[in-house]
Amino acid sequence: MHYETKSILDKIKGSIILATEEGEQEYVNIDAIPENLLDAEMIVSAIEARDSKIVLYLKKNEIVKNDLNSDWVKEEVGRTGVEPGFF
């Protein structure tokens, strides 16, 4: 789960509605939410209140993680002797 998503969900008491590309689904509490909706691939794009319930709009995280096993990384390590820094 993306850190910000978890920190938001931990504060919600009671029912919650999650809206994704597939539609909206209401859950009794955060423990009832399927893990695949809470993985690192999903981020909160918007939040609203509707009928005394919190609605979180989730979308796929578009940031592509760096693959440290990719060819360019191996070439860089071979050339410089150190792994590239990403900061």
Short mmCIF file of C-alpha atoms in Angstrom, two decimals:
data_model
loop_
_atom_site.label_atom_id
_atom_site.label_comp_id
_atom_site.label_asym_id
_atom_site.label_seq_id
_atom_site.Cartn_x
_atom_site.Cartn_y
_atom_site.Cartn_z
CA MET A 1 0.00 0.00 0.00
CA HIS A 2 1.22 3.46 -0.80
CA TYR A 3 2.25 5.26 2.41
CA GLU A 4 -0.13 8.18 1.95
CA THR A 5 -3.06 5.86 1.24
CA LYS A 6 -2.44 3.95 4.47
CA SER A 7 -2.11 7.11 6.54
CA ILE A 8 -5.45 8.35 5.18
CA LEU A 9 -7.27 5.04 5.68
CA ASP A 10 -6.00 4.66 9.25
CA LYS A 11 -7.92 7.81 10.20
CA ILE A 12 -11.28 6.70 8.80
CA LYS A 13 -13.76 5.21 11.25
CA GLY A 14 -16.86 3.54 9.83
CA SER A 15 -18.01 2.94 6.26
CA ILE A 16 -15.92 3.97 3.32
CA ILE A 17 -16.60 4.08 -0.41
CA LEU A 18 -13.76 3.39 -2.83
CA ALA A 19 -14.14 4.60 -6.40
CA THR A 20 -11.93 3.10 -9.11
CA GLU A 21 -12.08 2.81 -12.89
CA GLU A 22 -14.33 -0.22 -12.40
CA GLY A 23 -16.88 1.71 -10.32
CA GLU A 24 -17.72 2.36 -6.67
CA GLN A 25 -17.88 -0.12 -3.82
CA GLU A 26 -18.84 0.50 -0.20
CA TYR A 27 -17.01 -1.26 2.63
CA VAL A 28 -18.09 -1.56 6.27
CA ASN A 29 -14.60 -0.55 7.45
CA ILE A 30 -11.04 -0.44 6.17
CA ASP A 31 -10.43 -4.06 7.19
CA ALA A 32 -12.99 -5.20 4.59
CA ILE A 33 -11.11 -3.59 1.68
CA PRO A 34 -9.41 -6.13 -0.63
CA GLU A 35 -5.61 -6.02 -0.56
CA ASN A 36 -5.32 -5.44 -4.31
CA LEU A 37 -6.95 -2.02 -3.86
CA LEU A 38 -4.42 -1.10 -1.20
CA ASP A 39 -1.19 -2.14 -2.87
CA ALA A 40 1.58 0.23 -3.93
CA GLU A 41 0.09 0.49 -7.42
CA MET A 42 -2.94 2.46 -6.19
CA ILE A 43 -2.93 6.07 -4.99
CA VAL A 44 -5.65 8.42 -3.77
CA SER A 45 -6.52 10.97 -6.45
CA ALA A 46 -9.43 12.67 -4.65
CA ILE A 47 -11.44 12.58 -1.41
CA GLU A 48 -15.02 13.68 -0.81
CA ALA A 49 -17.79 13.26 1.76
CA ARG A 50 -21.14 11.88 0.60
CA ASP A 51 -24.10 11.01 2.85
CA SER A 52 -21.89 10.99 5.96
CA LYS A 53 -19.40 8.63 4.31
CA ILE A 54 -15.89 9.18 3.04
CA VAL A 55 -15.35 8.53 -0.66
CA LEU A 56 -11.79 7.88 -1.82
CA TYR A 57 -11.06 7.96 -5.53
CA LEU A 58 -8.22 5.57 -6.35
CA LYS A 59 -6.16 5.39 -9.49
CA LYS A 60 -3.14 3.45 -10.67
CA ASN A 61 0.17 5.01 -9.72
CA GLU A 62 1.72 6.10 -13.02
CA ILE A 63 5.25 6.37 -11.63
CA VAL A 64 7.41 3.58 -13.02
CA LYS A 65 9.87 2.15 -10.52
CA ASN A 66 13.49 1.83 -11.57
CA ASP A 67 14.59 -1.68 -12.42
CA LEU A 68 18.05 -2.20 -10.97
CA ASN A 69 18.45 -5.30 -13.14
CA SER A 70 17.94 -3.45 -16.43
CA ASP A 71 20.67 -3.34 -19.06
CA TRP A 72 21.50 0.34 -18.60
CA VAL A 73 22.13 -0.18 -14.86
CA LYS A 74 24.44 -3.13 -15.55
CA GLU A 75 26.32 -1.07 -18.14
CA GLU A 76 26.66 1.83 -15.70
CA VAL A 77 27.98 -0.44 -12.95
CA GLY A 78 30.44 -1.98 -15.41
CA ARG A 79 31.61 1.45 -16.56
CA THR A 80 31.86 3.17 -13.16
CA GLY A 81 32.07 0.30 -10.68
CA VAL A 82 29.20 1.68 -8.58
CA GLU A 83 25.42 1.44 -8.75
CA PRO A 84 23.70 4.63 -9.93
CA GLY A 85 22.22 6.87 -7.26
CA PHE A 86 18.60 7.86 -7.68
CA PHE A 87 18.57 10.84 -5.33
#
